Each structure stands twice: as structure tokens, then as C-alpha cells.
Amino acid sequence: MVLYDARSKRALTVTAIERETNAPYTQAIAALREKGVVIQSIICDGKSGLLGAFLDICANFTKLKIIVRHLSRKP
């Protein structure tokens, strides 16, 4: 699991995990928040349940759905 900062172009944390559950993600995000890192958005590969764990952080998928709701895909 890699948490990456798009602005500085560096990995914030790299962790080897055996099973891809939501727990390692929530622990890593909590650790980053304790260090004072401000998380503006999350881009994930479609892991089910992960977006529900971070309701206060806008996800890339959520942003797309908001845009599609207000605009047509076939203008």
C-alpha cells in the first residue's frame, strides 16, 4: 500500500500488507493526520467500502459522479 503526495511527488508511506482490507488504510490516514498532513482527496482503485470510511475526504470517484449529475456525458 502506497500513500502518495501528488504535490511533492513523493510517497508519504509505503506498507506491505497481506490482505487488502480497510483497516490498514484507516490506520495510515490516521497516522498522517496525527503528523499534521492535510488530506484533500483520495484516488483509489475501486476498493468497496473504502470511500465510506472517509466521509470527510472527497474521492476522485465522488467528484466524477457529482460532475456527471450536473452535466450530461453526451452534450
PDB file of C-alpha atoms in Angstrom:
ATOM      1  CA  MET A   1       0.000   0.000   0.000  1.00  0.00           C
ATOM      2  CA  VAL A   2       1.427   3.352  -1.033  1.00  0.00           C
ATOM      3  CA  LEU A   3       0.080   6.720   0.047  1.00  0.00           C
ATOM      4  CA  TYR A   4       1.454   9.299  -2.369  1.00  0.00           C
ATOM      5  CA  ASP A   5       1.610  13.095  -2.275  1.00  0.00           C
ATOM      6  CA  ALA A   6       0.828  14.478  -5.719  1.00  0.00           C
ATOM      7  CA  ARG A   7       2.227  17.929  -4.960  1.00  0.00           C
ATOM      8  CA  SER A   8       5.665  16.905  -3.718  1.00  0.00           C
ATOM      9  CA  LYS A   9       5.759  13.824  -5.982  1.00  0.00           C
ATOM     10  CA  ARG A  10       6.883  11.536  -3.151  1.00  0.00           C
ATOM     11  CA  ALA A  11       5.491   8.594  -1.239  1.00  0.00           C
ATOM     12  CA  LEU A  12       4.248   9.513   2.224  1.00  0.00           C
ATOM     13  CA  THR A  13       4.069   5.931   3.412  1.00  0.00           C
ATOM     14  CA  VAL A  14       4.822   2.527   1.897  1.00  0.00           C
ATOM     15  CA  THR A  15       3.464  -0.510   3.723  1.00  0.00           C
ATOM     16  CA  ALA A  16       3.441  -4.202   2.820  1.00  0.00           C
ATOM     17  CA  ILE A  17       0.058  -5.720   3.654  1.00  0.00           C
ATOM     18  CA  GLU A  18      -1.108  -9.312   3.355  1.00  0.00           C
ATOM     19  CA  ARG A  19      -4.799  -8.618   2.857  1.00  0.00           C
ATOM     20  CA  GLU A  20      -6.324  -5.544   1.362  1.00  0.00           C
ATOM     21  CA  THR A  21      -8.843  -4.533   3.994  1.00  0.00           C
ATOM     22  CA  ASN A  22      -9.992  -1.077   5.027  1.00  0.00           C
ATOM     23  CA  ALA A  23      -8.168  -1.239   8.385  1.00  0.00           C
ATOM     24  CA  PRO A  24      -4.629  -0.534   7.062  1.00  0.00           C
ATOM     25  CA  TYR A  25      -5.933   2.416   5.053  1.00  0.00           C
ATOM     26  CA  THR A  26      -7.732   3.956   8.026  1.00  0.00           C
ATOM     27  CA  GLN A  27      -4.684   3.437  10.268  1.00  0.00           C
ATOM     28  CA  ALA A  28      -2.327   5.007   7.721  1.00  0.00           C
ATOM     29  CA  ILE A  29      -4.598   8.008   7.160  1.00  0.00           C
ATOM     30  CA  ALA A  30      -4.983   8.486  10.924  1.00  0.00           C
ATOM     31  CA  ALA A  31      -1.187   8.394  11.337  1.00  0.00           C
ATOM     32  CA  LEU A  32      -0.745  11.000   8.601  1.00  0.00           C
ATOM     33  CA  ARG A  33      -3.370  13.248  10.188  1.00  0.00           C
ATOM     34  CA  GLU A  34      -1.562  12.985  13.544  1.00  0.00           C
ATOM     35  CA  LYS A  35       1.572  14.257  11.803  1.00  0.00           C
ATOM     36  CA  GLY A  36      -0.392  17.261  10.554  1.00  0.00           C
ATOM     37  CA  VAL A  37      -0.805  16.188   6.934  1.00  0.00           C
ATOM     38  CA  VAL A  38      -3.962  17.637   5.353  1.00  0.00           C
ATOM     39  CA  ILE A  39      -5.635  15.154   3.010  1.00  0.00           C
ATOM     40  CA  GLN A  40      -7.632  16.876   0.282  1.00  0.00           C
ATOM     41  CA  SER A  41      -8.742  13.894  -1.786  1.00  0.00           C
ATOM     42  CA  ILE A  42      -8.294  10.167  -2.254  1.00  0.00           C
ATOM     43  CA  ILE A  43      -7.891   8.287  -5.510  1.00  0.00           C
ATOM     44  CA  CYS A  44      -8.461   4.570  -5.067  1.00  0.00           C
ATOM     45  CA  ASP A  45      -8.831   1.578  -7.344  1.00  0.00           C
ATOM     46  CA  GLY A  46     -12.472   0.958  -6.503  1.00  0.00           C
ATOM     47  CA  LYS A  47     -11.993  -0.814  -3.172  1.00  0.00           C
ATOM     48  CA  SER A  48     -15.504  -1.342  -1.870  1.00  0.00           C
ATOM     49  CA  GLY A  49     -16.230   0.276   1.468  1.00  0.00           C
ATOM     50  CA  LEU A  50     -13.112   2.417   1.463  1.00  0.00           C
ATOM     51  CA  LEU A  51     -14.884   5.590   0.396  1.00  0.00           C
ATOM     52  CA  GLY A  52     -17.448   5.129   3.157  1.00  0.00           C
ATOM     53  CA  ALA A  53     -14.671   5.072   5.741  1.00  0.00           C
ATOM     54  CA  PHE A  54     -13.583   8.604   4.817  1.00  0.00           C
ATOM     55  CA  LEU A  55     -16.758  10.628   4.502  1.00  0.00           C
ATOM     56  CA  ASP A  56     -14.953  13.915   5.175  1.00  0.00           C
ATOM     57  CA  ILE A  57     -12.491  13.407   2.293  1.00  0.00           C
ATOM     58  CA  CYS A  58     -13.677  13.801  -1.287  1.00  0.00           C
ATOM     59  CA  ALA A  59     -12.707  10.905  -3.524  1.00  0.00           C
ATOM     60  CA  ASN A  60     -11.935  11.089  -7.233  1.00  0.00           C
ATOM     61  CA  PHE A  61     -14.866   8.769  -7.992  1.00  0.00           C
ATOM     62  CA  THR A  62     -17.186  11.001  -5.953  1.00  0.00           C
ATOM     63  CA  LYS A  63     -16.030  14.108  -7.808  1.00  0.00           C
ATOM     64  CA  LEU A  64     -16.769  12.415 -11.140  1.00  0.00           C
ATOM     65  CA  LYS A  65     -20.275  11.433 -10.020  1.00  0.00           C
ATOM     66  CA  ILE A  66     -21.003  14.994  -8.860  1.00  0.00           C
ATOM     67  CA  ILE A  67     -19.926  16.382 -12.235  1.00  0.00           C
ATOM     68  CA  VAL A  68     -21.929  13.782 -14.190  1.00  0.00           C
ATOM     69  CA  ARG A  69     -25.003  14.538 -12.085  1.00  0.00           C
ATOM     70  CA  HIS A  70     -24.928  18.184 -13.187  1.00  0.00           C
ATOM     71  CA  LEU A  71     -23.706  17.707 -16.753  1.00  0.00           C
ATOM     72  CA  SER A  72     -24.564  15.278 -19.499  1.00  0.00           C
ATOM     73  CA  ARG A  73     -21.986  12.794 -20.759  1.00  0.00           C
ATOM     74  CA  LYS A  74     -23.412  13.326 -24.261  1.00  0.00           C
ATOM     75  CA  PRO A  75     -23.612  17.111 -24.736  1.00  0.00           C
TER      76      PRO A  75
END
